[in-house]
Tab-separated table of C-alpha atoms in Angstrom:
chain	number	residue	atom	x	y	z
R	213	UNK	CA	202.635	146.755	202.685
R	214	UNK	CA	201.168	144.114	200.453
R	215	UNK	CA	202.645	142.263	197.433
R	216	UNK	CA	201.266	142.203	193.507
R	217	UNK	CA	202.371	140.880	190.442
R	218	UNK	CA	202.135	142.554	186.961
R	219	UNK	CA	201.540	140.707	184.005
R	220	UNK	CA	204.204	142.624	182.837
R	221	UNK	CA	206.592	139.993	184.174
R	222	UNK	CA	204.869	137.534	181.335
R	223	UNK	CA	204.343	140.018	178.743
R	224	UNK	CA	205.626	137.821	176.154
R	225	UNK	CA	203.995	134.847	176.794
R	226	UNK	CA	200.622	136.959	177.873
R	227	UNK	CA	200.619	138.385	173.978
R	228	UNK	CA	202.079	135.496	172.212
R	229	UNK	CA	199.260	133.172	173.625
R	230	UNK	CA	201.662	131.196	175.790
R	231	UNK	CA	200.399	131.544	178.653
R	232	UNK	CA	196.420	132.745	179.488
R	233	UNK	CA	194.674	135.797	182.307
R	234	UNK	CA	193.671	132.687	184.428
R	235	UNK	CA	196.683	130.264	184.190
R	236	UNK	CA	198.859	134.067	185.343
R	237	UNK	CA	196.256	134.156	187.905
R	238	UNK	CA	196.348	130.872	189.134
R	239	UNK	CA	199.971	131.038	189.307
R	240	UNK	CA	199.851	133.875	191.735
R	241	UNK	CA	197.606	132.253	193.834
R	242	UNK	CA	200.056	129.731	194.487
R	243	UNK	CA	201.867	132.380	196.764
R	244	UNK	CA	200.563	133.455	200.281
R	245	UNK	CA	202.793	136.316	199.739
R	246	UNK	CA	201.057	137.532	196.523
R	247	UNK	CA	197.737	139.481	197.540
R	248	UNK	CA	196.861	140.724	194.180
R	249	UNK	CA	197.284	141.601	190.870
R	250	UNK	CA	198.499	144.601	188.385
R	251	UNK	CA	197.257	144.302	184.604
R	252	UNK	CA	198.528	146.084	181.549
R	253	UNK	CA	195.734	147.213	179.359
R	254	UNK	CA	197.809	145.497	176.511
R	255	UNK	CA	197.142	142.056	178.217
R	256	UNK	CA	193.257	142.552	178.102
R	257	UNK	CA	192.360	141.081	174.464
R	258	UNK	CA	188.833	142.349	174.287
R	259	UNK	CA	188.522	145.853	176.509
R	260	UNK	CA	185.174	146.796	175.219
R	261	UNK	CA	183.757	143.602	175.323
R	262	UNK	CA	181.129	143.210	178.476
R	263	UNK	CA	181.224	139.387	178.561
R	264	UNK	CA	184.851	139.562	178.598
R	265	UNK	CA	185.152	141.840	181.258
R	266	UNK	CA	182.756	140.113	183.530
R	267	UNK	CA	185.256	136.924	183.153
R	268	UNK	CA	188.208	138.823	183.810
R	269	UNK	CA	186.451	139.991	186.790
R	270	UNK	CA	185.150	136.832	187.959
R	271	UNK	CA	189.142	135.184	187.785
R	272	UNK	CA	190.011	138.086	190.241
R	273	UNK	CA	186.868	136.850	192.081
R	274	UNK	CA	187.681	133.042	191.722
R	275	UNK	CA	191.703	132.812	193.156
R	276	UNK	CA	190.758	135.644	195.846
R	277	UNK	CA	193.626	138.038	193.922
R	278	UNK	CA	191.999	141.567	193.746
R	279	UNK	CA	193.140	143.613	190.414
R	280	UNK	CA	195.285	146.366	192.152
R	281	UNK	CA	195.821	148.748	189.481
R	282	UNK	CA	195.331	149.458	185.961
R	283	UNK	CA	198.776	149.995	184.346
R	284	UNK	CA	197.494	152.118	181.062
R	285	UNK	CA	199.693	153.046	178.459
R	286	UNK	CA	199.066	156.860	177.204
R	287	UNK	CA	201.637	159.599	176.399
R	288	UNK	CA	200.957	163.382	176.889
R	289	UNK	CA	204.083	164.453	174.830
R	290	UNK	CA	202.581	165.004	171.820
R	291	UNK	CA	203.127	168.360	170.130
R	292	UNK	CA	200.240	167.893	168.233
R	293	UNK	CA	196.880	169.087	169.658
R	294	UNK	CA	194.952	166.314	168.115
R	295	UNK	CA	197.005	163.519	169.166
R	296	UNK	CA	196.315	165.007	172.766
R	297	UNK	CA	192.909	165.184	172.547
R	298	UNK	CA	192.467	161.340	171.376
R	299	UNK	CA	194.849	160.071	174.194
R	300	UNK	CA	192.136	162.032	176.198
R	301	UNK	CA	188.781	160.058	174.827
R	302	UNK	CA	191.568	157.129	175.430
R	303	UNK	CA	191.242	157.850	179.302
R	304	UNK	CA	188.010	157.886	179.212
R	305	UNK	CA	187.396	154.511	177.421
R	306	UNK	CA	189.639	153.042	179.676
R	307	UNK	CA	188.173	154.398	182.660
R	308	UNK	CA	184.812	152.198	181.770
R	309	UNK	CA	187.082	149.209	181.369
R	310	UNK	CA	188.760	149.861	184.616
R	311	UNK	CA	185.746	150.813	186.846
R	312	UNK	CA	183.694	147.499	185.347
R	313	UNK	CA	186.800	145.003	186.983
R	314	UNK	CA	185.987	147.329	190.049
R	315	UNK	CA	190.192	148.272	189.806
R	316	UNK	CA	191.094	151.319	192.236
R	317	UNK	CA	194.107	152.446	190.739
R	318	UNK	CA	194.752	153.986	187.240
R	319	UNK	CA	197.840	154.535	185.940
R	320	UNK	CA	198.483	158.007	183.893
R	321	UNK	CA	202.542	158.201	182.140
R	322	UNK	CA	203.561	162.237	181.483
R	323	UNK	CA	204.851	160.608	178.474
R	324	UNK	CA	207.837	161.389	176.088
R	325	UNK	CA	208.432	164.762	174.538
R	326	UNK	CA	208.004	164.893	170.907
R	327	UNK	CA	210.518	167.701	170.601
R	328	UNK	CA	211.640	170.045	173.578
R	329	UNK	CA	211.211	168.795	177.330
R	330	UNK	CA	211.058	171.884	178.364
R	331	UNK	CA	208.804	173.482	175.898
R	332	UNK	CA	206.299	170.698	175.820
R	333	UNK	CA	206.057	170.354	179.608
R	334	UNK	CA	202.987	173.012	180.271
R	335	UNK	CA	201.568	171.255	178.035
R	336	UNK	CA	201.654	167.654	179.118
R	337	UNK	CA	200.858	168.971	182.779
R	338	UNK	CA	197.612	170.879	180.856
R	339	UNK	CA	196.612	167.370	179.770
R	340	UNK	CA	197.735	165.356	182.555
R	341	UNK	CA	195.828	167.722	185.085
R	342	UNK	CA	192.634	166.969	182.424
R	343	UNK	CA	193.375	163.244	182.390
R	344	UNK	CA	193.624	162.957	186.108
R	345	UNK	CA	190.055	164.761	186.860
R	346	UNK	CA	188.418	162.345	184.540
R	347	UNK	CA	189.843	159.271	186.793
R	348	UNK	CA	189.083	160.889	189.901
R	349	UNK	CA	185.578	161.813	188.666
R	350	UNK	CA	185.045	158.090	188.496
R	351	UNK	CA	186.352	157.607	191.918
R	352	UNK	CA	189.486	156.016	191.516
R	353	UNK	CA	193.084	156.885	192.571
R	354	UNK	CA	195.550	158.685	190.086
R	355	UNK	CA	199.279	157.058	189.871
R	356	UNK	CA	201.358	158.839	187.130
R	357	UNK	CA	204.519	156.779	186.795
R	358	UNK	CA	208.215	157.248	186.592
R	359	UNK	CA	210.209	156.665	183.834
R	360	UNK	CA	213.306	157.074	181.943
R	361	UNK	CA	214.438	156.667	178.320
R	362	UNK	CA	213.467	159.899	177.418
R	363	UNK	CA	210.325	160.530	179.576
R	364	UNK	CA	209.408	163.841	181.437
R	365	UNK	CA	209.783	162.341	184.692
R	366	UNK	CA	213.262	160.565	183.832
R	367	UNK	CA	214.724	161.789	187.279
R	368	UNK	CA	213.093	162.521	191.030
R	369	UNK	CA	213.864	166.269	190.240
R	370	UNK	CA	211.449	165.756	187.368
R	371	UNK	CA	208.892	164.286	189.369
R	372	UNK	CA	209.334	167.061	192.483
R	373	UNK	CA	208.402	169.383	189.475
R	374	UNK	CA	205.085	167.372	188.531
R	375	UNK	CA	203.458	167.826	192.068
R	376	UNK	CA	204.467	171.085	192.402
R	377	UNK	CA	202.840	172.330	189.246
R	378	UNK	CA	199.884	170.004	189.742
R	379	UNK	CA	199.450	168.942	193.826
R	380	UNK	CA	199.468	165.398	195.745
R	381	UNK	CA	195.755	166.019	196.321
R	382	UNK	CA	195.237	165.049	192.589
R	383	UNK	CA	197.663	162.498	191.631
R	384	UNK	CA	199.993	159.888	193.468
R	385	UNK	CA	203.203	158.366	192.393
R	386	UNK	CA	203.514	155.336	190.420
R	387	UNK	CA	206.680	154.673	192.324
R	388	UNK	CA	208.622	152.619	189.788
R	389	UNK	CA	211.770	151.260	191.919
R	390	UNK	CA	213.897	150.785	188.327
R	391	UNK	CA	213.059	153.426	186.216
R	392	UNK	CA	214.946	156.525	187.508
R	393	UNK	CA	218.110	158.297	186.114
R	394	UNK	CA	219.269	158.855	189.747
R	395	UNK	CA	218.270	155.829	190.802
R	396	UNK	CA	218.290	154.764	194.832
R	397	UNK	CA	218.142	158.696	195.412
R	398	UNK	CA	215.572	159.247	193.305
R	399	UNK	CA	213.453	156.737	195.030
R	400	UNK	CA	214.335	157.666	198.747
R	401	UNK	CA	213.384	161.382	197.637
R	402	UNK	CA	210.133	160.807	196.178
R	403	UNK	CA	208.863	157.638	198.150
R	404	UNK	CA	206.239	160.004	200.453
R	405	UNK	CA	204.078	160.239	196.750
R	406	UNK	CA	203.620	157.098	196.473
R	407	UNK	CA	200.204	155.335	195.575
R	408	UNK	CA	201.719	152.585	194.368
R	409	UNK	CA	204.646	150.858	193.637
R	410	UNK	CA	206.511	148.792	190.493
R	411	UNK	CA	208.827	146.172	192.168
R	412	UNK	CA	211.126	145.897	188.937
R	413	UNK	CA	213.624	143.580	189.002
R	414	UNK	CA	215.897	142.108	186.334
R	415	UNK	CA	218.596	140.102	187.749
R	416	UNK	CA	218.835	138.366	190.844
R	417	UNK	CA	221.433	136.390	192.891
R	418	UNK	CA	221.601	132.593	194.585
R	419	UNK	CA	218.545	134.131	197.474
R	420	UNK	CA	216.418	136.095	195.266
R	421	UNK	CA	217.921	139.510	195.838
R	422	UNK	CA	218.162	141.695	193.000
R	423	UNK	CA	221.576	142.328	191.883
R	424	UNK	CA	220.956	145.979	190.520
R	425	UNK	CA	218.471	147.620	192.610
R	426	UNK	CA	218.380	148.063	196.320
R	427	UNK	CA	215.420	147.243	197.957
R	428	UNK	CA	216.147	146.746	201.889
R	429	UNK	CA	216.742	151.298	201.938
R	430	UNK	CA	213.509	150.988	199.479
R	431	UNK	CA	211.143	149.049	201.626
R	432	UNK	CA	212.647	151.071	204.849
R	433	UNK	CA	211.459	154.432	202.954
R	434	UNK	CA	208.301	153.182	201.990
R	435	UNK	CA	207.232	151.738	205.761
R	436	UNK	CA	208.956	155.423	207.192
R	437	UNK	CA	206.936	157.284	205.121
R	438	UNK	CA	203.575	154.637	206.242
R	439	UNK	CA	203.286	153.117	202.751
R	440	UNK	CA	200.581	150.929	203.113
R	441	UNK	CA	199.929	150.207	199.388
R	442	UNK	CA	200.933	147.242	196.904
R	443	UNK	CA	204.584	146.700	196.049
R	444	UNK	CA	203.859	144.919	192.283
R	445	UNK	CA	206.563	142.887	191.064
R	446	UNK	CA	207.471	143.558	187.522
R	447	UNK	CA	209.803	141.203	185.916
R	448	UNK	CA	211.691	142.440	183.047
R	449	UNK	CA	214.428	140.278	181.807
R	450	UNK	CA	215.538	137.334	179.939
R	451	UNK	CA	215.015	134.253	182.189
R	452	UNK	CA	211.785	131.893	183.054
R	453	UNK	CA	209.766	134.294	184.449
R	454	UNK	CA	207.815	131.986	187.524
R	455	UNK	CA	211.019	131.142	189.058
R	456	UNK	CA	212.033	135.107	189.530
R	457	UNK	CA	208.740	136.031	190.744
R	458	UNK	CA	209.102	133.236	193.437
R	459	UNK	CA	212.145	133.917	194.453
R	460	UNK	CA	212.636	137.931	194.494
R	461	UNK	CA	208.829	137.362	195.892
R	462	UNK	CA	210.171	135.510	198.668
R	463	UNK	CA	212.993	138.326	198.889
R	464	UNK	CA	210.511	140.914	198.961
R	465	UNK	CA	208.207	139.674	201.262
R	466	UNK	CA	210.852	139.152	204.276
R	467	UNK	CA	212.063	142.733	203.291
R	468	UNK	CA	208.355	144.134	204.466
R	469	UNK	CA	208.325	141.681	207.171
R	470	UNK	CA	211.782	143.125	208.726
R	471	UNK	CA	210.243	146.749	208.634
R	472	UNK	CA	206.672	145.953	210.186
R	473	UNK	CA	208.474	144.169	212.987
Protein backbone atom coordinates (compact mmCIF):
# COMPACT_ATOMS: atom_id res chain seq x y z
CA UNK A 1 0.00 0.00 0.00
CA UNK A 2 1.10 3.42 -1.10
CA UNK A 3 0.15 6.91 0.18
CA UNK A 4 -1.67 10.02 -1.90
CA UNK A 5 -2.91 13.22 -1.12
CA UNK A 6 -6.11 14.88 -2.51
CA UNK A 7 -6.32 18.35 -3.16
CA UNK A 8 -9.32 18.01 -1.42
CA UNK A 9 -7.43 18.59 1.82
CA UNK A 10 -6.74 22.37 0.30
CA UNK A 11 -9.91 22.83 -1.40
CA UNK A 12 -10.29 26.21 -0.12
CA UNK A 13 -7.18 27.60 -0.70
CA UNK A 14 -6.92 25.49 -4.23
CA UNK A 15 -10.28 27.63 -5.42
CA UNK A 16 -9.72 30.79 -3.61
CA UNK A 17 -6.23 31.20 -5.33
CA UNK A 18 -4.32 30.71 -2.09
CA UNK A 19 -2.44 28.29 -2.79
CA UNK A 20 -1.46 26.95 -6.69
CA UNK A 21 -1.41 22.87 -8.60
CA UNK A 22 2.46 23.18 -8.25
CA UNK A 23 3.05 24.84 -4.80
CA UNK A 24 0.22 21.52 -3.57
CA UNK A 25 2.57 19.51 -5.52
CA UNK A 26 5.66 20.62 -4.28
CA UNK A 27 4.40 20.32 -0.89
CA UNK A 28 3.82 16.65 -1.29
CA UNK A 29 7.02 16.07 -2.52
CA UNK A 30 8.40 17.11 0.61
CA UNK A 31 7.21 13.64 2.04
CA UNK A 32 8.96 10.25 1.23
CA UNK A 33 5.79 8.84 2.43
CA UNK A 34 3.59 10.61 -0.19
CA UNK A 35 3.91 8.65 -3.64
CA UNK A 36 1.31 10.50 -5.49
CA UNK A 37 -1.44 12.52 -6.01
CA UNK A 38 -5.51 12.55 -6.20
CA UNK A 39 -7.12 15.70 -8.05
CA UNK A 40 -10.67 16.94 -7.97
CA UNK A 41 -11.83 17.97 -11.35
CA UNK A 42 -12.99 21.24 -9.51
CA UNK A 43 -9.24 22.08 -8.84
CA UNK A 44 -8.34 21.92 -12.65
CA UNK A 45 -9.12 25.69 -13.82
CA UNK A 46 -8.94 25.09 -17.52
CA UNK A 47 -10.07 21.16 -18.33
CA UNK A 48 -10.38 21.63 -22.00
CA UNK A 49 -7.50 23.57 -22.43
CA UNK A 50 -4.45 21.41 -24.15
CA UNK A 51 -1.64 23.74 -22.99
CA UNK A 52 -2.99 23.54 -19.62
CA UNK A 53 -3.17 20.04 -19.42
CA UNK A 54 0.25 19.39 -20.74
CA UNK A 55 1.50 21.65 -17.59
CA UNK A 56 -0.51 19.90 -15.20
CA UNK A 57 1.02 16.87 -16.57
CA UNK A 58 4.46 17.97 -16.68
CA UNK A 59 4.19 19.07 -12.51
CA UNK A 60 3.24 15.33 -12.00
CA UNK A 61 6.30 14.72 -14.24
CA UNK A 62 8.58 17.38 -12.50
CA UNK A 63 8.23 16.34 -8.36
CA UNK A 64 8.09 12.49 -9.48
CA UNK A 65 4.22 12.44 -7.84
CA UNK A 66 2.10 10.38 -10.38
CA UNK A 67 -1.76 11.67 -10.55
CA UNK A 68 -3.46 8.56 -8.94
CA UNK A 69 -6.96 9.13 -9.63
CA UNK A 70 -9.41 11.43 -11.01
CA UNK A 71 -11.94 12.30 -8.25
CA UNK A 72 -14.99 13.54 -10.70
CA UNK A 73 -17.97 14.95 -9.42
CA UNK A 74 -21.28 13.54 -11.32
CA UNK A 75 -24.63 12.41 -9.82
CA UNK A 76 -26.86 9.66 -11.40
CA UNK A 77 -29.93 10.54 -9.18
CA UNK A 78 -31.61 12.56 -11.36
CA UNK A 79 -35.24 11.76 -12.11
CA UNK A 80 -35.04 13.58 -15.08
CA UNK A 81 -33.91 11.77 -18.28
CA UNK A 82 -32.15 14.75 -19.64
CA UNK A 83 -30.19 15.65 -16.72
CA UNK A 84 -28.90 11.93 -17.05
CA UNK A 85 -27.99 12.04 -20.34
CA UNK A 86 -25.74 15.37 -19.94
CA UNK A 87 -23.96 13.94 -16.78
CA UNK A 88 -23.27 11.19 -19.46
CA UNK A 89 -21.50 13.55 -22.35
CA UNK A 90 -19.96 14.87 -18.80
CA UNK A 91 -18.07 11.41 -18.52
CA UNK A 92 -17.05 11.51 -21.58
CA UNK A 93 -15.44 15.03 -21.59
CA UNK A 94 -13.80 14.17 -18.62
CA UNK A 95 -12.51 11.02 -19.76
CA UNK A 96 -10.29 13.14 -22.50
CA UNK A 97 -9.13 15.30 -19.62
CA UNK A 98 -8.25 12.33 -17.56
CA UNK A 99 -6.59 10.05 -20.20
CA UNK A 100 -4.36 13.33 -21.52
CA UNK A 101 -2.64 13.57 -17.58
CA UNK A 102 -2.23 9.74 -18.37
CA UNK A 103 -4.50 9.27 -14.73
CA UNK A 104 -5.58 5.45 -14.22
CA UNK A 105 -8.32 5.86 -12.01
CA UNK A 106 -11.74 7.61 -12.54
CA UNK A 107 -13.97 8.22 -10.05
CA UNK A 108 -17.94 7.63 -10.82
CA UNK A 109 -20.51 8.80 -7.42
CA UNK A 110 -24.18 6.76 -7.71
CA UNK A 111 -25.23 10.11 -6.66
CA UNK A 112 -28.24 11.43 -4.55
CA UNK A 113 -31.82 10.51 -5.24
CA UNK A 114 -33.92 13.26 -6.42
CA UNK A 115 -37.01 11.69 -4.89
CA UNK A 116 -37.33 7.89 -3.88
CA UNK A 117 -34.04 5.76 -3.17
CA UNK A 118 -35.63 3.02 -3.96
CA UNK A 119 -37.48 3.97 -7.02
CA UNK A 120 -34.65 5.82 -8.62
CA UNK A 121 -32.06 3.09 -7.98
CA UNK A 122 -32.55 0.95 -11.47
CA UNK A 123 -32.12 3.82 -12.77
CA UNK A 124 -28.88 5.24 -11.47
CA UNK A 125 -27.39 1.57 -11.84
CA UNK A 126 -28.81 1.92 -15.81
CA UNK A 127 -26.56 4.99 -16.00
CA UNK A 128 -23.82 4.07 -13.82
CA UNK A 129 -23.39 0.64 -15.75
CA UNK A 130 -23.33 3.24 -19.09
CA UNK A 131 -20.89 5.59 -17.37
CA UNK A 132 -18.56 2.87 -16.30
CA UNK A 133 -18.21 1.21 -20.00
CA UNK A 134 -17.26 4.56 -21.34
CA UNK A 135 -14.18 4.71 -18.70
CA UNK A 136 -13.25 1.29 -19.23
CA UNK A 137 -13.45 1.73 -23.03
CA UNK A 138 -10.66 4.21 -22.54
CA UNK A 139 -8.73 1.83 -20.48
CA UNK A 140 -8.88 3.09 -17.18
CA UNK A 141 -10.12 1.66 -13.82
CA UNK A 142 -13.75 2.43 -12.51
CA UNK A 143 -13.97 3.56 -8.60
CA UNK A 144 -17.60 4.54 -7.69
CA UNK A 145 -17.38 6.04 -4.22
CA UNK A 146 -19.11 5.85 -0.92
CA UNK A 147 -21.01 8.33 0.55
CA UNK A 148 -23.49 9.49 2.96
CA UNK A 149 -25.73 12.55 3.40
CA UNK A 150 -28.29 11.24 1.42
CA UNK A 151 -26.39 9.21 -1.27
CA UNK A 152 -27.38 5.70 -2.67
CA UNK A 153 -24.48 4.10 -1.24
CA UNK A 154 -24.89 5.83 2.34
CA UNK A 155 -24.23 2.36 4.08
CA UNK A 156 -21.98 -0.99 3.11
CA UNK A 157 -25.44 -2.75 2.64
CA UNK A 158 -25.95 -0.15 -0.07
CA UNK A 159 -22.81 -0.74 -1.66
CA UNK A 160 -23.14 -4.92 -1.38
CA UNK A 161 -26.29 -4.02 -3.51
CA UNK A 162 -24.26 -1.97 -6.26
CA UNK A 163 -21.93 -4.98 -7.20
CA UNK A 164 -24.45 -7.30 -7.08
CA UNK A 165 -26.67 -5.60 -9.59
CA UNK A 166 -23.67 -4.48 -11.63
CA UNK A 167 -20.32 -6.98 -10.91
CA UNK A 168 -16.61 -6.25 -9.53
CA UNK A 169 -15.45 -7.03 -13.07
CA UNK A 170 -16.78 -3.51 -14.05
CA UNK A 171 -16.33 -1.20 -11.26
CA UNK A 172 -14.13 -1.03 -7.98
CA UNK A 173 -14.76 0.71 -4.76
CA UNK A 174 -13.84 4.14 -4.03
CA UNK A 175 -13.30 3.03 -0.49
CA UNK A 176 -13.98 6.26 1.39
CA UNK A 177 -12.80 5.40 5.15
CA UNK A 178 -15.32 8.46 6.55
CA UNK A 179 -18.21 8.46 4.61
CA UNK A 180 -20.34 5.48 5.79
CA UNK A 181 -23.54 5.40 7.99
CA UNK A 182 -22.19 2.21 9.66
CA UNK A 183 -19.02 3.30 9.77
CA UNK A 184 -15.85 0.83 10.90
CA UNK A 185 -18.32 -2.08 9.80
CA UNK A 186 -19.09 -0.75 6.80
CA UNK A 187 -15.52 -0.48 5.86
CA UNK A 188 -14.29 -3.97 7.18
CA UNK A 189 -17.32 -5.43 5.04
CA UNK A 190 -16.66 -3.88 1.85
CA UNK A 191 -12.75 -3.40 1.93
CA UNK A 192 -12.20 -6.64 -0.72
CA UNK A 193 -13.84 -3.87 -3.57
CA UNK A 194 -11.56 -1.67 -3.19
CA UNK A 195 -9.64 0.18 -6.09
CA UNK A 196 -8.87 2.83 -4.16
CA UNK A 197 -9.05 4.43 -1.08
CA UNK A 198 -10.05 8.15 0.60
CA UNK A 199 -7.94 8.45 3.84
CA UNK A 200 -10.45 11.10 5.42
CA UNK A 201 -9.58 12.47 8.42
CA UNK A 202 -10.87 15.43 10.42
CA UNK A 203 -9.49 15.55 13.80
CA UNK A 204 -6.47 14.22 15.13
CA UNK A 205 -4.71 13.83 18.53
CA UNK A 206 -1.00 14.89 20.08
CA UNK A 207 0.65 11.73 17.37
CA UNK A 208 -1.37 12.25 14.38
CA UNK A 209 -4.03 9.63 14.97
CA UNK A 210 -7.38 10.47 14.01
CA UNK A 211 -9.68 10.88 16.82
CA UNK A 212 -12.93 9.66 14.95
CA UNK A 213 -12.04 7.04 12.59
CA UNK A 214 -10.12 3.88 13.14
CA UNK A 215 -7.54 3.17 10.92
CA UNK A 216 -5.09 0.41 12.53
CA UNK A 217 -8.58 -2.50 11.85
CA UNK A 218 -8.71 -0.34 8.40
CA UNK A 219 -5.21 -0.75 7.15
CA UNK A 220 -5.28 -4.55 8.66
CA UNK A 221 -8.45 -5.17 6.23
CA UNK A 222 -7.03 -3.58 3.41
CA UNK A 223 -3.37 -5.60 3.57
CA UNK A 224 -5.79 -9.05 4.46
CA UNK A 225 -7.69 -8.57 1.63
CA UNK A 226 -3.95 -7.73 -0.57
CA UNK A 227 -4.81 -4.06 -1.13
CA UNK A 228 -2.08 -2.92 -2.99
CA UNK A 229 -3.55 0.44 -4.16
CA UNK A 230 -3.21 4.22 -2.91
CA UNK A 231 -4.57 5.17 0.50
CA UNK A 232 -5.26 9.23 -0.46
CA UNK A 233 -5.43 11.41 2.40
CA UNK A 234 -8.34 13.73 2.34
CA UNK A 235 -8.38 16.42 4.86
CA UNK A 236 -11.63 17.85 5.71
CA UNK A 237 -11.73 20.13 8.62
CA UNK A 238 -11.07 23.41 10.10
CA UNK A 239 -7.32 23.60 10.91
CA UNK A 240 -3.98 24.46 8.71
CA UNK A 241 -4.21 21.90 6.43
CA UNK A 242 -0.03 20.99 5.86
CA UNK A 243 0.40 20.27 9.41
CA UNK A 244 -2.55 17.40 9.37
CA UNK A 245 -1.38 15.93 6.27
CA UNK A 246 2.13 15.58 7.92
CA UNK A 247 1.20 14.31 10.80
CA UNK A 248 -1.87 11.75 10.16
CA UNK A 249 0.68 11.08 7.03
CA UNK A 250 3.22 10.07 9.36
CA UNK A 251 0.33 8.08 11.29
CA UNK A 252 -0.66 6.44 8.25
CA UNK A 253 2.40 5.46 6.90
CA UNK A 254 3.67 3.40 10.14
CA UNK A 255 0.06 1.90 10.09
CA UNK A 256 1.01 0.17 6.46
CA UNK A 257 4.41 -0.40 7.66
CA UNK A 258 3.10 -2.57 10.82
CA UNK A 259 0.94 -4.75 8.36
CA UNK A 260 3.66 -5.40 5.54
CA UNK A 261 6.01 -6.49 8.29
Amino acid sequence: MKIACSSQSFDLALLNDEMSLEEFYSFCSTFDFIKGVELEDKHLKYPHDAEYLAQVLELSKKFGLPIVNLAFDCNFGYKSEEKLEKELVRVRTWVEVAKALEIPRFRLFAGWPDENKENQWPKMIEYLKQGAAIIKEAGMTVVVENHNHGGFLSNSDDVVRMFDDVGSDVITLLLDTGNYVDELPGVLKTAKWSGHVHAKVKEIDDTGRPITIDYPPMVKVLAENQYNGFLSIEYEGDLEPKQIVKSFGNFLNDQIKLQSN
